[in-house]
XYZ file of C-alpha atoms in Angstrom:
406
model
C -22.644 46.010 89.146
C -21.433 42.141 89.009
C -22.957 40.712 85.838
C -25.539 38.178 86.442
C -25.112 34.475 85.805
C -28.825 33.193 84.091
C -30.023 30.156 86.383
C -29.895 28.036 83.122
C -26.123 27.777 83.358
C -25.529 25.039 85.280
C -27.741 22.155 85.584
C -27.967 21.310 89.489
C -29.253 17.966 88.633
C -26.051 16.716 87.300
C -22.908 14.920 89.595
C -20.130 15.941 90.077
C -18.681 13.196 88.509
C -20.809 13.715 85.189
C -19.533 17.334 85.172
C -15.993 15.652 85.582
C -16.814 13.175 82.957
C -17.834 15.770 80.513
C -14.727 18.319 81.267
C -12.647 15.044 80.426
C -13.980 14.504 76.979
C -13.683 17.717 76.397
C -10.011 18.222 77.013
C -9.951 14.781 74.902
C -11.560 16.349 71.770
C -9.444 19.840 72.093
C -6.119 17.241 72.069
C -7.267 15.408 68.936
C -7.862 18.803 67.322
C -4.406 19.961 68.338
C -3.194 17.141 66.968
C -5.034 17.164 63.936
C -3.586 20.920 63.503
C 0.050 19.595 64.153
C -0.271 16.691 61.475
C -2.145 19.653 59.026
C 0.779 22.188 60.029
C 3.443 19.518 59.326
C 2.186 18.423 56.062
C 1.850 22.056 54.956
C 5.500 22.490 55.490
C 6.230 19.140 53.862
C 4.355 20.558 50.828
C 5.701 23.846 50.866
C 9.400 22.296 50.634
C 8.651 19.797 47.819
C 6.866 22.432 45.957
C 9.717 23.411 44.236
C 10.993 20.400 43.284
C 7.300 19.328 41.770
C 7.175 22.945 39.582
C 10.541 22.158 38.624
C 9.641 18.440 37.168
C 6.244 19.967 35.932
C 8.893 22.809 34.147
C 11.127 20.433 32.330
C 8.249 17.888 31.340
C 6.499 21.565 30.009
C 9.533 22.225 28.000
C 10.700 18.813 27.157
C 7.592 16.640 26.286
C 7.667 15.341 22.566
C 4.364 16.954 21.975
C 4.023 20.711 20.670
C 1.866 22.888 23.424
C 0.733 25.866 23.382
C -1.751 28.213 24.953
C -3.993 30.646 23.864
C -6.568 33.771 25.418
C -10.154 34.307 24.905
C -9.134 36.137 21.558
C -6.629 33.571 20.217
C -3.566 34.909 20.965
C -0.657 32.888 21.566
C 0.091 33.439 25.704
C 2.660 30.526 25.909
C 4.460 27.687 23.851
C 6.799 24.915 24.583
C 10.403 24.710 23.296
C 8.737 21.469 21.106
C 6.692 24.021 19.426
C 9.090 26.117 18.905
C 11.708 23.487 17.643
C 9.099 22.085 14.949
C 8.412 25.566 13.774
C 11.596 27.446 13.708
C 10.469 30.106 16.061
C 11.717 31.999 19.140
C 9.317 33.137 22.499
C 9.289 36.413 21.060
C 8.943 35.489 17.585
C 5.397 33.889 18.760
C 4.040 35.675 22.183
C 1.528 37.851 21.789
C 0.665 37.275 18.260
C -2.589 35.579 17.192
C -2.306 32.067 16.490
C -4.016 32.634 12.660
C -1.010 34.486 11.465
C 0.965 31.096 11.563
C -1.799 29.363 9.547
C -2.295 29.167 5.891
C -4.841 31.433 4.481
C -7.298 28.853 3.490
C -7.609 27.236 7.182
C -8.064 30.393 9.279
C -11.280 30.613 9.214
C -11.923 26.679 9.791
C -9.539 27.461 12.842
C -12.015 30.257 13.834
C -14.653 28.327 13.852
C -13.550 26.233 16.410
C -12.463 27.847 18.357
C -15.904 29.628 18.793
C -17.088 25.961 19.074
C -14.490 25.534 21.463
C -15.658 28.307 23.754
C -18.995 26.027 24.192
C -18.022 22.497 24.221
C -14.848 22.804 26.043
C -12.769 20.180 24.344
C -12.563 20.011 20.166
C -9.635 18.512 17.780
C -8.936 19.811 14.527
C -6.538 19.251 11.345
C -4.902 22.407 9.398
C -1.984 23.371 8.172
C 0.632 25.831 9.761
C 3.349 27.655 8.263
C 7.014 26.999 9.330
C 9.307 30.219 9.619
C 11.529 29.096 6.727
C 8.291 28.823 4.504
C 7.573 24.949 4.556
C 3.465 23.694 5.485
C 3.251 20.949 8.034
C 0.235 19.679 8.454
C -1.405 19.074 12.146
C -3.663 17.598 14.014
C -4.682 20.172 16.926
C -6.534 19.227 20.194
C -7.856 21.611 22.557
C -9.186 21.995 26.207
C -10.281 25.424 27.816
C -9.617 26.491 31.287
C -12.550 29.222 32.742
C -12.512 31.892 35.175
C -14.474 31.884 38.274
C -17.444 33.589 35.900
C -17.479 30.588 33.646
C -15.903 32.953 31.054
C -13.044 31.334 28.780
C -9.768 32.245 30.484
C -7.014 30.340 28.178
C -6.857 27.265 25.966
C -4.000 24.357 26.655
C -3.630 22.556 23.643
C -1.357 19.810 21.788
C 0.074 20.135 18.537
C 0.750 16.655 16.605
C 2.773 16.747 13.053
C 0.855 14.635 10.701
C 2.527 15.585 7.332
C 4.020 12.099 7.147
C 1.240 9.988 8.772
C -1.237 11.420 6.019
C 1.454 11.159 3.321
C 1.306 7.111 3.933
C -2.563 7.159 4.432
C -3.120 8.673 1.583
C -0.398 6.435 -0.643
C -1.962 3.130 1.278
C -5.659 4.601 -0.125
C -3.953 4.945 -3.714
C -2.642 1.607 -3.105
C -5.908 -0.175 -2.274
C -7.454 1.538 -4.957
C -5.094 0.112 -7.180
C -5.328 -3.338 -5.959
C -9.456 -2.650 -5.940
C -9.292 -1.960 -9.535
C -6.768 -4.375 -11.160
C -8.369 -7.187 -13.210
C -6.029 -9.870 -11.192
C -7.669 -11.578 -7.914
C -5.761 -10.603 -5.079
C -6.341 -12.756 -1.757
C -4.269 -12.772 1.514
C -4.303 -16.294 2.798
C -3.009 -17.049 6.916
C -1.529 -19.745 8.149
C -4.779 -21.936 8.468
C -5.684 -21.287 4.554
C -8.062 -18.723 5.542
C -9.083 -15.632 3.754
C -8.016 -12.273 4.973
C -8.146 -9.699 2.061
C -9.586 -9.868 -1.253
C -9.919 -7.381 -3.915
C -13.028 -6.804 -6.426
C -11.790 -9.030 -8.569
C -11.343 -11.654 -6.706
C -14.865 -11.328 -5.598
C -15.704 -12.068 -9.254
C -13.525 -14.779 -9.407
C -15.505 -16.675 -6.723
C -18.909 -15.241 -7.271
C -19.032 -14.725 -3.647
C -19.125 -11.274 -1.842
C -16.042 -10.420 0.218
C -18.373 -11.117 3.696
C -18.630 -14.703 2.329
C -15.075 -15.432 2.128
C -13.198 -13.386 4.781
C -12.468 -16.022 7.207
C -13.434 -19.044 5.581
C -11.015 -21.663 4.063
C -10.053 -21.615 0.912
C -11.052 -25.637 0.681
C -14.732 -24.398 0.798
C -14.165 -21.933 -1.718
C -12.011 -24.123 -4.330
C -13.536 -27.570 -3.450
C -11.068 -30.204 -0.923
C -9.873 -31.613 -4.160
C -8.442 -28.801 -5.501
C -7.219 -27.723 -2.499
C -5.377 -30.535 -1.498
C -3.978 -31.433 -5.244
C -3.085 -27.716 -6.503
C -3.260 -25.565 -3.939
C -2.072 -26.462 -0.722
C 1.407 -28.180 -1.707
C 2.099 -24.516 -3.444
C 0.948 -22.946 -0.553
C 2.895 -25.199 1.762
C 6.229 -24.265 0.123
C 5.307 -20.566 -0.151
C 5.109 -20.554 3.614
C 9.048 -21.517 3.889
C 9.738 -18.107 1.960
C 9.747 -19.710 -1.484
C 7.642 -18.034 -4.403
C 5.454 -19.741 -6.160
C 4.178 -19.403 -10.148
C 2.030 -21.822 -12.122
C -0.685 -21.891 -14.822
C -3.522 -24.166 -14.508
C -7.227 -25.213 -14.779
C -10.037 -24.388 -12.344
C -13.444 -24.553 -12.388
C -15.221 -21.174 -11.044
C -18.702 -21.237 -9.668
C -19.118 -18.057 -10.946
C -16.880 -17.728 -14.193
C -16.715 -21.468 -15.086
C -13.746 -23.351 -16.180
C -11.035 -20.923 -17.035
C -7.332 -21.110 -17.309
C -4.758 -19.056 -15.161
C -1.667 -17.693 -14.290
C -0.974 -18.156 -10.513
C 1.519 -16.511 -8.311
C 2.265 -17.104 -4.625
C 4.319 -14.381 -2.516
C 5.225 -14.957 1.163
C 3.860 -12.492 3.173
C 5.944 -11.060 5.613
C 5.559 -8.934 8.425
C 7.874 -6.125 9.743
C 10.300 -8.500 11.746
C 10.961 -11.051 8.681
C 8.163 -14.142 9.857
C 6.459 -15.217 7.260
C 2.266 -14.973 8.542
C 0.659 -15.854 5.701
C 0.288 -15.388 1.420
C -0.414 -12.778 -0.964
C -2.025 -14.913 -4.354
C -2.233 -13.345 -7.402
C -4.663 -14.555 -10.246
C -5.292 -14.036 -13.695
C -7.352 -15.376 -15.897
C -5.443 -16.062 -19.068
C -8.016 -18.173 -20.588
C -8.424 -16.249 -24.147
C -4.670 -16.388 -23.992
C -4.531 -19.787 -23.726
C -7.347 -20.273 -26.607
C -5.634 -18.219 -28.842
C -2.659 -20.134 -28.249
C -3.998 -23.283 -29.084
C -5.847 -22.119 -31.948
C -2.395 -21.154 -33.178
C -1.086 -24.483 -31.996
C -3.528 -26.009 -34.308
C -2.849 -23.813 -37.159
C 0.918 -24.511 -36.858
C 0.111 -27.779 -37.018
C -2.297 -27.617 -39.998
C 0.177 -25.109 -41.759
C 3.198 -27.923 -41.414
C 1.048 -30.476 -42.818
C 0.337 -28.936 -45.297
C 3.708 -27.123 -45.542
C 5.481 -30.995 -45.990
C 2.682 -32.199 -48.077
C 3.902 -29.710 -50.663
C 5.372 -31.169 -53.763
C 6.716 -27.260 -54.814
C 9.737 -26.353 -52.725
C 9.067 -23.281 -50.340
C 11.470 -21.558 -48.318
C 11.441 -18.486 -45.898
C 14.238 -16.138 -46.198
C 15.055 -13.098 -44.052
C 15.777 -9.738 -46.050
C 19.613 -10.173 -45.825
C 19.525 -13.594 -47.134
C 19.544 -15.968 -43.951
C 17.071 -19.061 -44.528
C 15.134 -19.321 -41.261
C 13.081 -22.151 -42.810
C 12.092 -24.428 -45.643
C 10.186 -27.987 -46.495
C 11.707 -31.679 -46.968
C 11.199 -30.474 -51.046
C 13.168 -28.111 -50.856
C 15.569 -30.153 -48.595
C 15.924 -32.683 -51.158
C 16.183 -30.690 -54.174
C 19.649 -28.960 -53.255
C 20.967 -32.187 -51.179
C 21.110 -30.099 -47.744
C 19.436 -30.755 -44.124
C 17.497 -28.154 -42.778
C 20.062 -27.380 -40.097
C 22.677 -27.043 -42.441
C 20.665 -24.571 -44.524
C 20.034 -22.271 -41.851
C 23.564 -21.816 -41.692
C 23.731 -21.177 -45.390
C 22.159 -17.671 -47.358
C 20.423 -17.232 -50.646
C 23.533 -15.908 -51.815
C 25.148 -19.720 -51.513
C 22.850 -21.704 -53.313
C 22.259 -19.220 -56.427
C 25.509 -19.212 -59.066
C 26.539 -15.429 -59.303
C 25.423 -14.605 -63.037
C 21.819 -14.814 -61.740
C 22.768 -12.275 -58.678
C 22.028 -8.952 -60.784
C 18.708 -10.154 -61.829
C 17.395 -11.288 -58.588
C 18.335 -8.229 -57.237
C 16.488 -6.494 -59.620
C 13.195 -8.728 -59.500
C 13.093 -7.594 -55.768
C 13.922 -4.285 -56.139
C 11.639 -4.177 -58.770
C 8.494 -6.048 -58.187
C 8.761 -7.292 -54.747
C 9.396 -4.300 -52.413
C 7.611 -2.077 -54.456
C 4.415 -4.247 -54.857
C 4.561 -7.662 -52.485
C 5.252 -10.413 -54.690
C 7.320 -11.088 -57.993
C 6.289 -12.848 -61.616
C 6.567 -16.287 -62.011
C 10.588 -16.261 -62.795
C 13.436 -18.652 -64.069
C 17.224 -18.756 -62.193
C 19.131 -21.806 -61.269
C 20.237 -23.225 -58.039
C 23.308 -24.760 -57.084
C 23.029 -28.102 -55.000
C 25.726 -28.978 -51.842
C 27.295 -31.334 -54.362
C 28.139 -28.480 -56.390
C 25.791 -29.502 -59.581
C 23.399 -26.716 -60.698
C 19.950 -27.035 -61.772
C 17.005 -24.666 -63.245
C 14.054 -24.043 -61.083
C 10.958 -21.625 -61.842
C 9.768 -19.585 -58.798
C 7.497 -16.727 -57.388
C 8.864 -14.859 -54.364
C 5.814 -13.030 -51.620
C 6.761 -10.373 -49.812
C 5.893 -10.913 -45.486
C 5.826 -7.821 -43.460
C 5.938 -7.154 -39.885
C 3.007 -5.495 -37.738
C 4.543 -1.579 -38.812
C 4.302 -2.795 -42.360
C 8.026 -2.833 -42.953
C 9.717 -6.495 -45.290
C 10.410 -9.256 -42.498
């Protein structure tokens, strides 16, 4: 029996030109469709011929990238590396494959490397130093950063992760903290100074130069920290001519908030950067103030001593172990007829007449060597004009600082 249409399935109230309205919107939205399915059908053809050519880019910037890579399963075994990785470490793909990645560590960081990776398994995403081991037997150390890929449980499925030699970058770090440490520590004040005379580095002791902490003076000009009057009279025309590559050394005054008015030994160095422009200089200071007191105070004894030393009516004269005379008074100048020049040119030997030879020799062999000074003794001396006289004389013994005769 002929199925039978429901009632419902047509709606008599409509026109026939609704119903032809309707049929033509339909046939409307099945042709965008179609077309939609044509553009879809194209494009997946499109793709499906440039797929090769995108796995083979994605292939050579695998193998080819600068960067180590490698990959790793839930356990830590090595599933895949890069021909990077396997350049840096002297290894071939079946060398490495299948092999956990531990066994190329040194002993001491396996189980830091273990623990990340456990952390990795949570957070995803982690980056860790250690230190692997090259076939040939050489440690590099690395910096290693990780990313996990999951199944469709959640479950980790493999790691991707970059492998960065840092051997030489921590090499310098370490020999630029050993520097600053050094620079932190030395007694001189060490200040880089730009362009505009304003502080970029200073060391501890600078920082006790200037009774400032290194907050207050990083930035600032120097002008504030000297005074505009030394700036302008000392400092700057050094500084000036430091900036055209010259370098710079001169002791001075300066009067220190902190340390008051000491004396020091300054040095300017151009600063340079890598291309050869000059950006700025490095000032050394140190404070050579006892220095300079004990230098005066000897100054002042000099002078004392040669007062007294021409005020003298005795003769005195200083003579070197092998007979030079390095110096003498007008006394003695006068008594033998000779200028002081001409008597450094002359030795002991000259102005003594040969029969008294033997017995000088003795008296120092004698008394001076073996106990610093001789008896009051008689000899003679013989005078540029060839007369000789008789003098009466003690001879002192002056050592050096190892105690052995001057």
């Amino acid at each position: 029996m002929p199925k039978k249409i429901p009632n419902h399935a047509f709606d008599t109230d409509k026109s026939r030109e609704q119903l032809l309205q309707e049929i033509y919107k339909l046939r409307e939205s099945l042709t965008t469709k179609e077309r939609r399915c044509l553009e879809l059908s194209e494009e997946n053809t499109r793709l499906a011929r440039t797929l090769p050519e995108k796995e083979a880019f994605y292939q050579i910037l695998y193998e080819h990238i600068p960067l180590a890579y490698q990959s790793l399963d839930a356990a830590g075994n090595i599933i895949a590396v890069n021909k990077t990785w396997l350049s840096i470490f002297g290894y071939t793909h079946e060398e490495v494959n299948g092999r956990n990645f531990a066994d190329f560590l040194h002993p001491d960081c396996v189980e830091h490397f273990r623990e990340n990776f456990h952390r990795l398994k949570s957070v995803s995403e982690t980056g860790v130093e250690l230190e692997m081991i090259k076939k040939d037997g050489c440690l590099l150390l690395v910096s290693l950063h990780g990313k996990i890929s999951r199944d469709n449980l959640g479950n980790l499925w493999q790691t991707h992760c970059i492998i960065e030699d840092i051997t030489e970058r921590k090499r310098t770090e370490e020999d630029l903290r050993r520097y600053r440490q050094i620079v932190s520590f030395t007694p001189d004040g060490i200040s880089l100074v730009d362009q505009d005379y304003r502080y970029r580095i200073v060391n501890d002791a600078y920082e006790t130069f200037s009774g400032r902490k290194r907050e207050q003076l990083l930035g600032r000009h120097i002008a504030e920290y000297l005074g505009e009057e030394a700036f302008h009279t000392q400092v700057q025309p050094s500084f000036d001519r430091c900036l055209q590559g010259e370098t710079i050394r001169y002791k001075a005054w300066f009067d220190y908030p902190a340390l008051g008015r000491r004396f020091v030994d300054v040095t300017y160095f151009p600063y340079q950067e890598f291309d050869g422009s000059i950006t700025g200089i490095v000032a050394s200071t140190r404070d050579i103030t006892d220095v300079k007191q004990v230098e005066e105070a000897l100054r002042r004894s000099e002078a004392h001593y040669r007062l007294l030393h021409e005020s003298m009516r005795d003769g005195f004269v200083h003579v070197m172990m092998d007979g030079r005379i390095i110096d003498c008074n007008e006394i003695y100048c006068r008594m033998l007829g000779y200028s002081a020049e001409e008597l450094r040119f002359l030795t002991y030997i000259n102005i003594t007449p040969e029969r008294w030879h033997d017995f000088e020799a003795a008296i120092v062999c004698d008394q001076i060597l073996s106990r610093g000074f001789s008896d009051i003794y008689e000899k003679e001396y013989r005078r540029k004009d060839g007369t000789v006289f008789p003098v009466e004389l003690r001879t002192i013994l002056i050592r050096d600082d190892r105690g052995r005769p001057a």
